[in-house]
mmCIF file of N, CA and C in Angstrom:
data_model
loop_
_atom_site.group_PDB
_atom_site.id
_atom_site.type_symbol
_atom_site.label_atom_id
_atom_site.label_comp_id
_atom_site.label_asym_id
_atom_site.label_seq_id
_atom_site.Cartn_x
_atom_site.Cartn_y
_atom_site.Cartn_z
ATOM 1 N N MET A 631 56.083 51.271 -119.514
ATOM 2 C CA MET A 631 57.188 51.701 -118.713
ATOM 3 C C MET A 631 56.709 52.694 -117.650
ATOM 4 N N THR A 632 55.804 53.556 -118.034
ATOM 5 C CA THR A 632 55.292 54.542 -117.081
ATOM 6 C C THR A 632 54.500 53.867 -115.979
ATOM 7 N N ASP A 633 53.652 52.919 -116.349
ATOM 8 C CA ASP A 633 52.874 52.203 -115.341
ATOM 9 C C ASP A 633 53.791 51.520 -114.331
ATOM 10 N N TYR A 634 54.846 50.900 -114.841
ATOM 11 C CA TYR A 634 55.802 50.225 -113.963
ATOM 12 C C TYR A 634 56.462 51.236 -113.032
ATOM 13 N N ALA A 635 56.904 52.366 -113.567
ATOM 14 C CA ALA A 635 57.582 53.373 -112.756
ATOM 15 C C ALA A 635 56.657 53.933 -111.673
ATOM 16 N N VAL A 636 55.419 54.191 -112.006
ATOM 17 C CA VAL A 636 54.467 54.716 -111.021
ATOM 18 C C VAL A 636 54.229 53.695 -109.918
ATOM 19 N N THR A 637 54.050 52.436 -110.294
ATOM 20 C CA THR A 637 53.819 51.379 -109.304
ATOM 21 C C THR A 637 55.000 51.251 -108.347
ATOM 22 N N VAL A 638 56.207 51.242 -108.878
ATOM 23 C CA VAL A 638 57.399 51.104 -108.046
ATOM 24 C C VAL A 638 57.585 52.346 -107.170
ATOM 25 N N ALA A 639 57.370 53.509 -107.739
ATOM 26 C CA ALA A 639 57.573 54.753 -106.994
ATOM 27 C C ALA A 639 56.599 54.889 -105.830
ATOM 28 N N GLN A 640 55.461 54.233 -105.906
ATOM 29 C CA GLN A 640 54.512 54.269 -104.797
ATOM 30 C C GLN A 640 54.987 53.399 -103.633
ATOM 31 N N ARG A 641 55.847 52.416 -103.922
ATOM 32 C CA ARG A 641 56.315 51.504 -102.875
ATOM 33 C C ARG A 641 57.589 51.981 -102.197
ATOM 34 N N THR A 642 58.409 52.737 -102.902
ATOM 35 C CA THR A 642 59.716 53.107 -102.373
ATOM 36 C C THR A 642 60.111 54.493 -102.856
ATOM 37 N N ARG A 643 61.028 55.111 -102.150
ATOM 38 C CA ARG A 643 61.518 56.431 -102.549
ATOM 39 C C ARG A 643 62.509 56.250 -103.708
ATOM 40 N N VAL A 644 62.274 56.981 -104.787
ATOM 41 C CA VAL A 644 63.119 56.882 -105.981
ATOM 42 C C VAL A 644 63.805 58.222 -106.186
ATOM 43 N N GLU A 645 65.122 58.192 -106.293
ATOM 44 C CA GLU A 645 65.875 59.435 -106.465
ATOM 45 C C GLU A 645 66.460 59.586 -107.859
ATOM 46 N N SER A 646 66.395 58.556 -108.674
ATOM 47 C CA SER A 646 66.976 58.624 -110.012
ATOM 48 C C SER A 646 66.235 57.666 -110.935
ATOM 49 N N ALA A 647 66.172 58.030 -112.212
ATOM 50 C CA ALA A 647 65.534 57.151 -113.197
ATOM 51 C C ALA A 647 66.327 55.859 -113.378
ATOM 52 N N LYS A 648 67.604 55.856 -113.003
ATOM 53 C CA LYS A 648 68.421 54.648 -113.101
ATOM 54 C C LYS A 648 67.824 53.516 -112.269
ATOM 55 N N TYR A 649 67.065 53.863 -111.254
ATOM 56 C CA TYR A 649 66.431 52.859 -110.401
ATOM 57 C C TYR A 649 65.529 51.936 -111.223
ATOM 58 N N PHE A 650 64.929 52.460 -112.273
ATOM 59 C CA PHE A 650 63.948 51.698 -113.052
ATOM 60 C C PHE A 650 64.572 50.867 -114.170
ATOM 61 N N LEU A 651 65.824 51.090 -114.505
ATOM 62 C CA LEU A 651 66.417 50.438 -115.679
ATOM 63 C C LEU A 651 66.339 48.922 -115.635
ATOM 64 N N LYS A 652 66.644 48.310 -114.493
ATOM 65 C CA LYS A 652 66.598 46.846 -114.407
ATOM 66 C C LYS A 652 65.169 46.338 -114.607
ATOM 67 N N GLY A 653 64.211 46.972 -113.975
ATOM 68 C CA GLY A 653 62.813 46.564 -114.123
ATOM 69 C C GLY A 653 62.305 46.757 -115.535
ATOM 70 N N TRP A 654 62.694 47.855 -116.166
ATOM 71 C CA TRP A 654 62.275 48.101 -117.546
ATOM 72 C C TRP A 654 62.864 47.049 -118.485
ATOM 73 N N ALA A 655 64.075 46.603 -118.217
ATOM 74 C CA ALA A 655 64.704 45.594 -119.068
ATOM 75 C C ALA A 655 63.950 44.262 -119.000
ATOM 76 N N GLU A 656 63.239 44.024 -117.915
ATOM 77 C CA GLU A 656 62.496 42.777 -117.749
ATOM 78 C C GLU A 656 61.094 42.832 -118.344
ATOM 79 N N LEU A 657 60.659 43.994 -118.813
ATOM 80 C CA LEU A 657 59.333 44.107 -119.423
ATOM 81 C C LEU A 657 59.311 43.376 -120.764
ATOM 82 N N ALA A 658 58.129 43.007 -121.201
ATOM 83 C CA ALA A 658 57.983 42.312 -122.486
ATOM 84 C C ALA A 658 58.436 43.222 -123.622
ATOM 85 N N PRO A 659 59.054 42.651 -124.658
ATOM 86 C CA PRO A 659 59.495 43.478 -125.787
ATOM 87 C C PRO A 659 58.305 43.977 -126.606
ATOM 88 N N LEU A 660 58.565 44.982 -127.418
ATOM 89 C CA LEU A 660 57.524 45.481 -128.318
ATOM 90 C C LEU A 660 57.183 44.411 -129.348
ATOM 91 N N PRO A 661 55.946 44.388 -129.827
ATOM 92 C CA PRO A 661 55.601 43.407 -130.869
ATOM 93 C C PRO A 661 56.309 43.755 -132.176
ATOM 94 N N ALA A 662 56.441 42.767 -133.036
ATOM 95 C CA ALA A 662 57.078 42.978 -134.337
ATOM 96 C C ALA A 662 56.290 44.003 -135.150
ATOM 97 N N ALA A 663 56.971 44.670 -136.064
ATOM 98 C CA ALA A 663 56.344 45.724 -136.862
ATOM 99 C C ALA A 663 55.184 45.208 -137.714
ATOM 100 N N ASP A 664 55.223 43.933 -138.107
ATOM 101 C CA ASP A 664 54.155 43.399 -138.956
ATOM 102 C C ASP A 664 53.007 42.777 -138.153
ATOM 103 N N THR A 665 52.972 42.998 -136.850
ATOM 104 C CA THR A 665 51.896 42.485 -136.004
ATOM 105 C C THR A 665 50.588 43.182 -136.364
ATOM 106 N N PRO A 666 49.497 42.440 -136.577
ATOM 107 C CA PRO A 666 48.215 43.085 -136.896
ATOM 108 C C PRO A 666 47.758 43.960 -135.725
ATOM 109 N N ARG A 667 47.272 45.111 -136.050
ATOM 110 C CA ARG A 667 46.800 46.055 -135.042
ATOM 111 C C ARG A 667 45.365 46.439 -135.367
ATOM 112 N N PRO A 668 44.591 46.822 -134.363
ATOM 113 C CA PRO A 668 43.199 47.213 -134.638
ATOM 114 C C PRO A 668 43.160 48.497 -135.476
ATOM 115 N N ALA A 669 42.156 48.599 -136.296
ATOM 116 C CA ALA A 669 41.994 49.799 -137.118
ATOM 117 C C ALA A 669 41.528 50.957 -136.231
ATOM 118 N N LEU A 670 42.053 52.136 -136.495
ATOM 119 C CA LEU A 670 41.616 53.319 -135.758
ATOM 120 C C LEU A 670 40.323 53.814 -136.368
ATOM 121 N N ARG A 671 39.453 54.302 -135.524
ATOM 122 C CA ARG A 671 38.193 54.811 -136.055
ATOM 123 C C ARG A 671 38.302 56.321 -136.243
ATOM 124 N N ALA A 672 37.701 56.802 -137.291
ATOM 125 C CA ALA A 672 37.729 58.230 -137.591
ATOM 126 C C ALA A 672 36.709 58.965 -136.722
ATOM 127 N N ILE A 673 36.993 60.212 -136.457
ATOM 128 C CA ILE A 673 36.051 61.046 -135.712
ATOM 129 C C ILE A 673 35.008 61.547 -136.690
ATOM 130 N N PRO A 674 33.725 61.304 -136.399
ATOM 131 C CA PRO A 674 32.691 61.783 -137.319
ATOM 132 C C PRO A 674 32.638 63.315 -137.302
ATOM 133 N N GLY A 675 32.277 63.894 -138.421
ATOM 134 C CA GLY A 675 32.113 65.336 -138.474
ATOM 135 C C GLY A 675 33.286 66.072 -139.079
ATOM 136 N N GLY A 676 34.207 65.388 -139.714
ATOM 137 C CA GLY A 676 35.248 66.072 -140.455
ATOM 138 C C GLY A 676 36.546 66.309 -139.712
ATOM 139 N N GLY A 677 36.828 65.607 -138.638
ATOM 140 C CA GLY A 677 38.134 65.736 -138.013
ATOM 141 C C GLY A 677 38.085 66.227 -136.580
ATOM 142 N N TRP A 678 39.168 66.889 -136.178
ATOM 143 C CA TRP A 678 39.329 67.330 -134.798
ATOM 144 C C TRP A 678 38.266 68.349 -134.422
ATOM 145 N N GLN A 679 37.759 68.217 -133.216
ATOM 146 C CA GLN A 679 36.801 69.181 -132.689
ATOM 147 C C GLN A 679 37.240 69.538 -131.280
ATOM 148 N N PRO A 680 37.123 70.813 -130.911
ATOM 149 C CA PRO A 680 37.533 71.204 -129.557
ATOM 150 C C PRO A 680 36.632 70.571 -128.512
ATOM 151 N N TYR A 681 37.177 70.399 -127.309
ATOM 152 C CA TYR A 681 36.394 69.827 -126.221
ATOM 153 C C TYR A 681 35.274 70.771 -125.828
ATOM 154 N N ARG A 682 34.124 70.233 -125.602
ATOM 155 C CA ARG A 682 32.972 71.002 -125.118
ATOM 156 C C ARG A 682 32.496 70.377 -123.825
ATOM 157 N N ASN A 683 32.419 71.172 -122.777
ATOM 158 C CA ASN A 683 31.938 70.703 -121.485
ATOM 159 C C ASN A 683 30.454 70.392 -121.613
ATOM 160 N N PRO A 684 30.049 69.138 -121.441
ATOM 161 C CA PRO A 684 28.638 68.797 -121.618
ATOM 162 C C PRO A 684 27.741 69.391 -120.537
ATOM 163 N N ALA A 685 28.284 69.693 -119.360
ATOM 164 C CA ALA A 685 27.465 70.233 -118.274
ATOM 165 C C ALA A 685 27.242 71.727 -118.429
ATOM 166 N N ASP A 686 28.266 72.476 -118.859
ATOM 167 C CA ASP A 686 28.151 73.928 -118.967
ATOM 168 C C ASP A 686 29.004 74.425 -120.127
ATOM 169 N N PRO A 687 28.491 74.367 -121.362
ATOM 170 C CA PRO A 687 29.290 74.781 -122.513
ATOM 171 C C PRO A 687 29.655 76.259 -122.505
ATOM 172 N N SER A 688 28.970 77.085 -121.738
ATOM 173 C CA SER A 688 29.249 78.520 -121.737
ATOM 174 C C SER A 688 30.623 78.849 -121.168
ATOM 175 N N VAL A 689 31.236 77.954 -120.383
ATOM 176 C CA VAL A 689 32.538 78.249 -119.813
ATOM 177 C C VAL A 689 33.637 78.314 -120.871
ATOM 178 N N TYR A 690 33.369 77.832 -122.073
ATOM 179 C CA TYR A 690 34.359 77.848 -123.144
ATOM 180 C C TYR A 690 34.081 78.936 -124.190
ATOM 181 N N GLU A 691 33.111 79.801 -123.945
ATOM 182 C CA GLU A 691 32.774 80.824 -124.930
ATOM 183 C C GLU A 691 33.790 81.963 -124.998
ATOM 184 N N ASN A 692 34.687 82.064 -124.007
ATOM 185 C CA ASN A 692 35.672 83.136 -124.031
ATOM 186 C C ASN A 692 36.937 82.757 -124.801
ATOM 187 N N GLY A 693 36.953 81.629 -125.457
ATOM 188 C CA GLY A 693 38.077 81.253 -126.296
ATOM 189 C C GLY A 693 39.051 80.284 -125.668
ATOM 190 N N PHE A 694 38.856 79.920 -124.443
ATOM 191 C CA PHE A 694 39.759 78.978 -123.780
ATOM 192 C C PHE A 694 39.346 77.566 -124.024
#
């Protein structure tokens, strides 16, 4: 839905989200709940890790 809205908004001036309702109604429906989905892969190392800038890791040493 977002991709559609961005594409349309680039072509014309949009003043209300109502503009997108007809186009959104024409999008393909969601797949059924029992549709096979790819397995998610786990992050190695025990879970979430904060982002580290590979070029200059020192910029994150102040806690941000």
